[in-house]
Amino acid sequence: MPSPQTPNGTVADAPKGNWVDRYAPDVAKPYFRMSRLDRPIGYWLLFWPCGFALALAAIATGTAFNWWYLALFLIGAIAMRGAGCTFNDIVDRDIDDKVARTRSRPIPSGQVSVKQAAVWLVAQSLVGLIVLLQFNLTTILMGIASLGLVAIYPFMKRITYWPQLFLGFAFSWGALVGWTAITGELAWAPFVLYAGTIAWTIGYDTIYALQDVEDDILIGVKSTALLAGDKAKPFIAGFFALTLIVWATASFMVAQTPLVLLALIAPTALMGWMLATLDRHDGANCLARFKANHWVGLAFTAGLVIFSML
């Protein structure tokens, strides 16, 4: 039996009055909701590592920042984040039906069948492929290689307390493809950037997972939020500190001047604010701090782009 729907088929934890609920055609709404187009934070967090890498590669090669590639990566991030969410919803449909926050999603609520979701998954993946084909061969191969990480992530919460690590492997991949888009090859700097971005992902997604601790215990899935327990704040602080140290290392590797570290001032301040004001028992508080990581990504990218122009 499908779960009861919220009014007009809306999803319980979606932002109220979002553009999908207000303006999208009725036939498209369940698909847009399945892609989380009503919640842009996901595609921003997938996109910003591409921005970091494009800026870092511009510094390393002494070339102008490539705004066209940045736009392509944004389109690709929207498409592939939507495809990833659709795949996740197909895999998690039985779990989602047991959680108050997710049982109104399109599949468990009966708005979209698994077959329809699969067709939508393929359509979004094709958009991502078209974007990927605009880049060099190395970047195309790197993009294809990321699909394995995307495919295994939804299953990790069933077998490990570290699903956020596997999300980091997938969501941080832009740190590698952004670099190869400019240089055509890999180097140590993007791998260091990738490692720092994985640490960032673990930190911010642990904040997100704090909202679901009680439901996760009931249905038997795992997360770093459950692993950290009462020590969630120092756990997150440790990964944020590691993020900043590793990002600083990657930046210094290509710029070879401490001035590049100025790009980390705003991200450091934002992370400090998140930690100082985080209340792990307040779901709205956790969600707001999770979303604030969009500004961390924007600030770091902007700082590196500005440095590349000097």
mmCIF file of C-alpha atoms in Angstrom:
data_model
loop_
_atom_site.group_PDB
_atom_site.id
_atom_site.type_symbol
_atom_site.label_atom_id
_atom_site.label_comp_id
_atom_site.label_asym_id
_atom_site.label_seq_id
_atom_site.Cartn_x
_atom_site.Cartn_y
_atom_site.Cartn_z
ATOM 1 C CA MET A 1 0.000 0.000 0.000
ATOM 2 C CA PRO A 2 1.403 3.462 -0.827
ATOM 3 C CA SER A 3 1.912 5.802 2.062
ATOM 4 C CA PRO A 4 -0.480 8.706 2.619
ATOM 5 C CA GLN A 5 0.484 11.781 0.638
ATOM 6 C CA THR A 6 0.901 15.267 1.966
ATOM 7 C CA PRO A 7 -1.434 17.906 0.470
ATOM 8 C CA ASN A 8 -1.030 18.240 -3.314
ATOM 9 C CA GLY A 9 1.616 15.516 -3.256
ATOM 10 C CA THR A 10 4.235 17.738 -1.632
ATOM 11 C CA VAL A 11 7.182 16.198 0.207
ATOM 12 C CA ALA A 12 7.129 16.666 3.982
ATOM 13 C CA ASP A 13 10.673 18.003 4.391
ATOM 14 C CA ALA A 14 10.766 20.169 1.246
ATOM 15 C CA PRO A 15 11.007 23.947 1.704
ATOM 16 C CA LYS A 16 7.567 25.500 1.947
ATOM 17 C CA GLY A 17 6.501 27.473 -1.104
ATOM 18 C CA ASN A 18 9.451 26.265 -3.206
ATOM 19 C CA TRP A 19 9.405 26.910 -6.941
ATOM 20 C CA VAL A 20 8.575 23.295 -7.863
ATOM 21 C CA ASP A 21 5.424 23.274 -5.720
ATOM 22 C CA ARG A 22 4.390 26.714 -6.950
ATOM 23 C CA TYR A 23 5.285 26.825 -10.639
ATOM 24 C CA ALA A 24 6.192 23.426 -12.119
ATOM 25 C CA PRO A 25 3.542 21.699 -14.293
ATOM 26 C CA ASP A 26 1.608 19.126 -12.279
ATOM 27 C CA VAL A 27 2.837 16.255 -14.455
ATOM 28 C CA ALA A 28 6.457 17.238 -13.794
ATOM 29 C CA LYS A 29 6.238 17.915 -10.067
ATOM 30 C CA PRO A 30 6.822 14.338 -8.811
ATOM 31 C CA TYR A 31 9.883 13.983 -11.060
ATOM 32 C CA PHE A 32 11.349 17.338 -10.076
ATOM 33 C CA ARG A 33 10.764 16.440 -6.419
ATOM 34 C CA MET A 34 12.490 13.103 -6.943
ATOM 35 C CA SER A 35 15.480 15.016 -8.370
ATOM 36 C CA ARG A 36 15.370 17.385 -5.345
ATOM 37 C CA LEU A 37 15.118 20.418 -7.627
ATOM 38 C CA ASP A 38 13.097 21.959 -4.810
ATOM 39 C CA ARG A 39 16.241 21.622 -2.646
ATOM 40 C CA PRO A 40 19.192 23.076 -4.565
ATOM 41 C CA ILE A 41 21.724 22.638 -1.750
ATOM 42 C CA GLY A 42 22.563 19.134 -3.000
ATOM 43 C CA TYR A 43 23.625 20.155 -6.478
ATOM 44 C CA TRP A 44 25.556 23.142 -5.099
ATOM 45 C CA LEU A 45 27.541 20.834 -2.823
ATOM 46 C CA LEU A 46 28.242 18.535 -5.788
ATOM 47 C CA PHE A 47 29.190 21.509 -7.955
ATOM 48 C CA TRP A 48 31.549 23.512 -5.741
ATOM 49 C CA PRO A 49 34.428 20.983 -5.796
ATOM 50 C CA CYS A 50 34.481 21.518 -9.578
ATOM 51 C CA GLY A 51 34.845 25.243 -8.896
ATOM 52 C CA PHE A 52 37.691 24.658 -6.429
ATOM 53 C CA ALA A 53 39.542 22.560 -8.981
ATOM 54 C CA LEU A 54 38.981 24.904 -11.930
ATOM 55 C CA ALA A 55 40.364 27.792 -9.875
ATOM 56 C CA LEU A 56 43.293 25.772 -8.549
ATOM 57 C CA ALA A 57 44.153 24.611 -12.083
ATOM 58 C CA ALA A 58 43.995 28.207 -13.330
ATOM 59 C CA ILE A 59 46.512 29.182 -10.642
ATOM 60 C CA ALA A 60 48.753 26.211 -11.464
ATOM 61 C CA THR A 61 48.777 26.851 -15.220
ATOM 62 C CA GLY A 62 48.767 30.646 -15.104
ATOM 63 C CA THR A 63 45.670 30.795 -17.313
ATOM 64 C CA ALA A 64 42.415 32.716 -16.999
ATOM 65 C CA PHE A 65 39.634 31.115 -15.005
ATOM 66 C CA ASN A 66 37.315 29.193 -17.360
ATOM 67 C CA TRP A 67 33.784 30.480 -16.725
ATOM 68 C CA TRP A 68 32.305 28.402 -19.551
ATOM 69 C CA TYR A 69 33.529 25.205 -17.926
ATOM 70 C CA LEU A 70 32.110 26.403 -14.621
ATOM 71 C CA ALA A 71 28.679 26.789 -16.259
ATOM 72 C CA LEU A 72 28.933 23.338 -17.843
ATOM 73 C CA PHE A 73 29.820 21.789 -14.507
ATOM 74 C CA LEU A 74 26.797 23.458 -12.897
ATOM 75 C CA ILE A 75 24.480 21.962 -15.515
ATOM 76 C CA GLY A 76 26.161 18.597 -15.060
ATOM 77 C CA ALA A 77 25.896 18.811 -11.274
ATOM 78 C CA ILE A 78 22.161 19.528 -11.450
ATOM 79 C CA ALA A 79 21.580 16.611 -13.825
ATOM 80 C CA MET A 80 23.763 14.087 -12.018
ATOM 81 C CA ARG A 81 22.624 15.057 -8.541
ATOM 82 C CA GLY A 82 19.067 14.529 -9.795
ATOM 83 C CA ALA A 83 20.024 11.171 -11.257
ATOM 84 C CA GLY A 84 21.747 10.185 -8.026
ATOM 85 C CA CYS A 85 18.727 11.154 -5.920
ATOM 86 C CA THR A 86 16.422 9.239 -8.249
ATOM 87 C CA PHE A 87 18.609 6.141 -7.976
ATOM 88 C CA ASN A 88 18.784 6.582 -4.214
ATOM 89 C CA ASP A 89 14.976 6.785 -4.023
ATOM 90 C CA ILE A 90 14.608 3.606 -6.070
ATOM 91 C CA VAL A 91 17.023 1.737 -3.810
ATOM 92 C CA ASP A 92 15.649 3.214 -0.561
ATOM 93 C CA ARG A 93 11.931 3.059 -1.360
ATOM 94 C CA ASP A 94 11.191 0.532 1.410
ATOM 95 C CA ILE A 95 13.258 2.446 3.973
ATOM 96 C CA ASP A 96 11.720 5.792 2.969
ATOM 97 C CA ASP A 97 8.255 4.361 3.605
ATOM 98 C CA LYS A 98 9.182 3.829 7.270
ATOM 99 C CA VAL A 99 10.546 7.334 7.977
ATOM 100 C CA ALA A 100 8.195 10.255 8.651
ATOM 101 C CA ARG A 101 10.444 12.736 6.837
ATOM 102 C CA THR A 102 10.657 10.658 3.645
ATOM 103 C CA ARG A 103 7.460 8.604 3.303
ATOM 104 C CA SER A 104 5.830 11.395 1.263
ATOM 105 C CA ARG A 105 8.527 11.169 -1.440
ATOM 106 C CA PRO A 106 7.178 10.331 -4.914
ATOM 107 C CA ILE A 107 7.945 6.588 -4.952
ATOM 108 C CA PRO A 108 6.813 5.514 -1.449
ATOM 109 C CA SER A 109 3.757 7.783 -1.702
ATOM 110 C CA GLY A 110 2.720 6.139 -4.982
ATOM 111 C CA GLN A 111 3.045 9.211 -7.209
ATOM 112 C CA VAL A 112 5.733 7.588 -9.372
ATOM 113 C CA SER A 113 6.300 3.912 -10.155
ATOM 114 C CA VAL A 114 9.748 2.332 -10.019
ATOM 115 C CA LYS A 115 9.659 1.918 -13.811
ATOM 116 C CA GLN A 116 8.837 5.601 -14.325
ATOM 117 C CA ALA A 117 11.616 6.543 -11.915
ATOM 118 C CA ALA A 118 14.070 4.402 -13.882
ATOM 119 C CA VAL A 119 13.159 6.181 -17.125
ATOM 120 C CA TRP A 120 13.655 9.541 -15.415
ATOM 121 C CA LEU A 121 17.026 8.328 -14.109
ATOM 122 C CA VAL A 122 18.165 7.484 -17.639
ATOM 123 C CA ALA A 123 16.972 10.838 -19.004
ATOM 124 C CA GLN A 124 18.947 12.805 -16.423
ATOM 125 C CA SER A 125 22.010 10.631 -16.964
ATOM 126 C CA LEU A 126 21.893 11.401 -20.686
ATOM 127 C CA VAL A 127 21.954 15.132 -19.926
ATOM 128 C CA GLY A 128 24.989 14.540 -17.740
ATOM 129 C CA LEU A 129 26.643 12.562 -20.539
ATOM 130 C CA ILE A 130 26.054 15.344 -23.064
ATOM 131 C CA VAL A 131 27.747 17.796 -20.700
ATOM 132 C CA LEU A 132 30.634 15.408 -20.051
ATOM 133 C CA LEU A 133 31.294 14.990 -23.772
ATOM 134 C CA GLN A 134 32.182 18.693 -24.000
ATOM 135 C CA PHE A 135 35.464 17.994 -22.183
ATOM 136 C CA ASN A 136 38.724 16.224 -23.029
ATOM 137 C CA LEU A 137 39.093 12.447 -23.050
ATOM 138 C CA THR A 138 40.713 12.244 -19.610
ATOM 139 C CA THR A 139 37.829 14.173 -18.056
ATOM 140 C CA ILE A 140 35.267 12.021 -19.870
ATOM 141 C CA LEU A 141 36.891 8.858 -18.514
ATOM 142 C CA MET A 142 37.098 10.350 -15.027
ATOM 143 C CA GLY A 143 33.416 11.252 -15.164
ATOM 144 C CA ILE A 144 32.450 7.742 -16.205
ATOM 145 C CA ALA A 145 34.606 6.293 -13.424
ATOM 146 C CA SER A 146 32.597 8.216 -10.821
ATOM 147 C CA LEU A 147 29.439 6.230 -11.621
ATOM 148 C CA GLY A 148 30.638 3.277 -9.574
ATOM 149 C CA LEU A 149 30.909 5.479 -6.492
ATOM 150 C CA VAL A 150 27.426 6.866 -7.091
ATOM 151 C CA ALA A 151 26.022 3.341 -7.464
ATOM 152 C CA ILE A 152 27.408 1.935 -4.201
ATOM 153 C CA TYR A 153 26.623 4.900 -1.935
ATOM 154 C CA PRO A 154 22.916 4.138 -1.223
ATOM 155 C CA PHE A 155 23.852 0.686 0.108
ATOM 156 C CA MET A 156 26.530 1.870 2.535
ATOM 157 C CA LYS A 157 24.119 2.961 5.270
ATOM 158 C CA ARG A 158 23.094 -0.675 5.569
ATOM 159 C CA ILE A 159 26.584 -2.028 6.239
ATOM 160 C CA THR A 160 28.761 0.702 7.759
ATOM 161 C CA TYR A 161 28.583 3.644 10.144
ATOM 162 C CA TRP A 162 30.581 5.590 7.534
ATOM 163 C CA PRO A 163 28.165 6.134 4.614
ATOM 164 C CA GLN A 164 29.239 9.796 4.722
ATOM 165 C CA LEU A 165 32.740 8.691 3.697
ATOM 166 C CA PHE A 166 31.333 7.048 0.582
ATOM 167 C CA LEU A 167 29.206 10.106 -0.129
ATOM 168 C CA GLY A 168 32.459 12.063 0.103
ATOM 169 C CA PHE A 169 34.122 9.823 -2.473
ATOM 170 C CA ALA A 170 31.282 10.577 -4.921
ATOM 171 C CA PHE A 171 30.472 14.209 -4.095
ATOM 172 C CA SER A 172 34.124 15.303 -4.062
ATOM 173 C CA TRP A 173 34.921 13.840 -7.493
ATOM 174 C CA GLY A 174 34.623 17.288 -9.052
ATOM 175 C CA ALA A 175 37.965 18.135 -7.428
ATOM 176 C CA LEU A 176 39.540 15.708 -9.901
ATOM 177 C CA VAL A 177 37.457 16.303 -13.036
ATOM 178 C CA GLY A 178 37.661 20.079 -12.690
ATOM 179 C CA TRP A 179 41.444 19.841 -12.701
ATOM 180 C CA THR A 180 41.652 17.467 -15.682
ATOM 181 C CA ALA A 181 39.242 19.660 -17.651
ATOM 182 C CA ILE A 182 41.942 22.348 -17.656
ATOM 183 C CA THR A 183 45.176 20.338 -17.641
ATOM 184 C CA GLY A 184 44.197 17.077 -19.326
ATOM 185 C CA GLU A 185 46.012 15.083 -16.660
ATOM 186 C CA LEU A 186 46.064 14.407 -12.948
ATOM 187 C CA ALA A 187 48.636 15.613 -10.417
ATOM 188 C CA TRP A 188 49.163 15.501 -6.663
ATOM 189 C CA ALA A 189 47.421 18.814 -5.982
ATOM 190 C CA PRO A 190 43.930 17.705 -7.118
ATOM 191 C CA PHE A 191 44.251 14.479 -5.122
ATOM 192 C CA VAL A 192 45.057 16.519 -2.026
ATOM 193 C CA LEU A 193 42.116 18.821 -2.818
ATOM 194 C CA TYR A 194 39.937 15.715 -3.234
ATOM 195 C CA ALA A 195 40.985 14.380 0.179
ATOM 196 C CA GLY A 196 40.156 17.685 1.859
ATOM 197 C CA THR A 197 36.782 17.813 0.158
ATOM 198 C CA ILE A 198 35.976 14.285 1.354
ATOM 199 C CA ALA A 199 36.656 15.465 4.920
ATOM 200 C CA TRP A 200 34.358 18.457 4.322
ATOM 201 C CA THR A 201 31.604 16.149 3.055
ATOM 202 C CA ILE A 202 31.858 13.920 6.121
ATOM 203 C CA GLY A 203 31.560 17.015 8.323
ATOM 204 C CA TYR A 204 28.572 18.614 6.652
ATOM 205 C CA ASP A 205 26.684 15.377 6.015
ATOM 206 C CA THR A 206 27.101 14.367 9.648
ATOM 207 C CA ILE A 207 25.295 17.618 10.485
ATOM 208 C CA TYR A 208 22.542 16.622 8.039
ATOM 209 C CA ALA A 209 22.329 13.096 9.471
ATOM 210 C CA LEU A 210 21.692 14.470 12.971
ATOM 211 C CA GLN A 211 18.104 15.112 11.838
ATOM 212 C CA ASP A 212 17.490 11.389 11.297
ATOM 213 C CA VAL A 213 19.161 9.793 14.319
ATOM 214 C CA GLU A 214 15.962 8.544 15.960
ATOM 215 C CA ASP A 215 14.495 7.189 12.717
ATOM 216 C CA ASP A 216 17.823 5.571 11.767
ATOM 217 C CA ILE A 217 17.902 3.705 15.076
ATOM 218 C CA LEU A 218 14.347 2.455 14.571
ATOM 219 C CA ILE A 219 14.879 1.147 11.038
ATOM 220 C CA GLY A 220 18.432 -0.102 11.594
ATOM 221 C CA VAL A 221 20.493 2.049 9.223
ATOM 222 C CA LYS A 222 23.827 3.612 10.135
ATOM 223 C CA SER A 223 25.521 7.013 9.920
ATOM 224 C CA THR A 224 28.439 8.982 11.327
ATOM 225 C CA ALA A 225 25.890 10.914 13.406
ATOM 226 C CA LEU A 226 24.972 7.679 15.168
ATOM 227 C CA LEU A 227 28.629 6.723 15.457
ATOM 228 C CA ALA A 228 29.579 10.065 17.034
ATOM 229 C CA GLY A 229 26.594 10.193 19.401
ATOM 230 C CA ASP A 230 27.059 12.780 22.153
ATOM 231 C CA LYS A 231 30.435 13.710 20.670
ATOM 232 C CA ALA A 232 28.924 14.836 17.361
ATOM 233 C CA LYS A 233 30.159 18.421 17.658
ATOM 234 C CA PRO A 234 33.862 17.569 18.273
ATOM 235 C CA PHE A 235 33.578 14.858 15.601
ATOM 236 C CA ILE A 236 32.398 17.413 13.049
ATOM 237 C CA ALA A 237 34.955 19.958 14.275
ATOM 238 C CA GLY A 238 37.742 17.458 13.669
ATOM 239 C CA PHE A 239 36.706 16.882 10.072
ATOM 240 C CA PHE A 240 36.249 20.596 9.412
ATOM 241 C CA ALA A 241 39.722 21.278 10.814
ATOM 242 C CA LEU A 242 41.148 18.516 8.623
ATOM 243 C CA THR A 243 39.341 20.033 5.634
ATOM 244 C CA LEU A 244 40.921 23.433 6.124
ATOM 245 C CA ILE A 245 44.411 22.014 6.675
ATOM 246 C CA VAL A 246 44.258 19.847 3.564
ATOM 247 C CA TRP A 247 42.692 22.571 1.404
ATOM 248 C CA ALA A 248 45.457 24.917 2.567
ATOM 249 C CA THR A 249 48.049 22.311 1.581
ATOM 250 C CA ALA A 250 46.557 21.851 -1.892
ATOM 251 C CA SER A 251 46.379 25.608 -2.424
ATOM 252 C CA PHE A 252 49.971 26.157 -1.311
ATOM 253 C CA MET A 253 51.174 23.326 -3.561
ATOM 254 C CA VAL A 254 50.097 25.223 -6.680
ATOM 255 C CA ALA A 255 50.534 28.852 -5.597
ATOM 256 C CA GLN A 256 53.659 28.446 -3.432
ATOM 257 C CA THR A 257 52.847 31.579 -1.473
ATOM 258 C CA PRO A 258 51.042 31.965 1.850
ATOM 259 C CA LEU A 259 48.888 34.694 0.298
ATOM 260 C CA VAL A 260 46.696 31.995 -1.250
ATOM 261 C CA LEU A 261 45.637 31.012 2.259
ATOM 262 C CA LEU A 262 43.548 34.205 2.373
ATOM 263 C CA ALA A 263 41.019 32.240 0.313
ATOM 264 C CA LEU A 264 40.318 30.180 3.440
ATOM 265 C CA ILE A 265 39.434 33.039 5.786
ATOM 266 C CA ALA A 266 35.710 33.092 4.965
ATOM 267 C CA PRO A 267 35.330 29.274 4.896
ATOM 268 C CA THR A 268 37.039 29.085 8.294
ATOM 269 C CA ALA A 269 34.710 31.716 9.748
ATOM 270 C CA LEU A 270 31.635 29.969 8.353
ATOM 271 C CA MET A 271 32.671 26.597 9.729
ATOM 272 C CA GLY A 272 33.382 28.190 13.097
ATOM 273 C CA TRP A 273 29.906 29.746 13.159
ATOM 274 C CA MET A 274 28.302 26.405 12.284
ATOM 275 C CA LEU A 275 30.076 24.642 15.131
ATOM 276 C CA ALA A 276 29.474 27.408 17.668
ATOM 277 C CA THR A 277 25.730 27.503 16.989
ATOM 278 C CA LEU A 278 24.990 23.846 16.189
ATOM 279 C CA ASP A 279 22.271 22.212 18.295
ATOM 280 C CA ARG A 280 22.243 18.506 17.457
ATOM 281 C CA HIS A 281 18.824 18.057 19.092
ATOM 282 C CA ASP A 282 17.150 20.695 16.874
ATOM 283 C CA GLY A 283 16.423 19.438 13.359
ATOM 284 C CA ALA A 284 15.786 22.915 11.923
ATOM 285 C CA ASN A 285 19.067 24.149 13.406
ATOM 286 C CA CYS A 286 20.970 21.224 11.874
ATOM 287 C CA LEU A 287 19.364 21.717 8.471
ATOM 288 C CA ALA A 288 20.218 25.422 8.424
ATOM 289 C CA ARG A 289 23.872 24.741 9.314
ATOM 290 C CA PHE A 290 24.047 21.994 6.695
ATOM 291 C CA LYS A 291 22.740 24.384 4.036
ATOM 292 C CA ALA A 292 25.301 27.009 5.100
ATOM 293 C CA ASN A 293 27.983 24.816 3.511
ATOM 294 C CA HIS A 294 26.878 26.214 0.156
ATOM 295 C CA TRP A 295 28.448 29.488 1.277
ATOM 296 C CA VAL A 296 31.624 27.668 2.324
ATOM 297 C CA GLY A 297 31.938 26.306 -1.215
ATOM 298 C CA LEU A 298 31.165 29.665 -2.790
ATOM 299 C CA ALA A 299 33.622 31.488 -0.525
ATOM 300 C CA PHE A 300 36.510 29.097 -1.183
ATOM 301 C CA THR A 301 35.907 29.118 -4.939
ATOM 302 C CA ALA A 302 35.637 32.915 -5.015
ATOM 303 C CA GLY A 303 38.815 33.291 -2.959
ATOM 304 C CA LEU A 304 40.789 31.065 -5.320
ATOM 305 C CA VAL A 305 39.352 32.761 -8.417
ATOM 306 C CA ILE A 306 40.310 36.183 -7.075
ATOM 307 C CA PHE A 307 43.829 34.952 -6.320
ATOM 308 C CA SER A 308 44.102 33.505 -9.865
ATOM 309 C CA MET A 309 43.389 36.978 -11.259
ATOM 310 C CA LEU A 310 46.179 38.687 -9.325
#
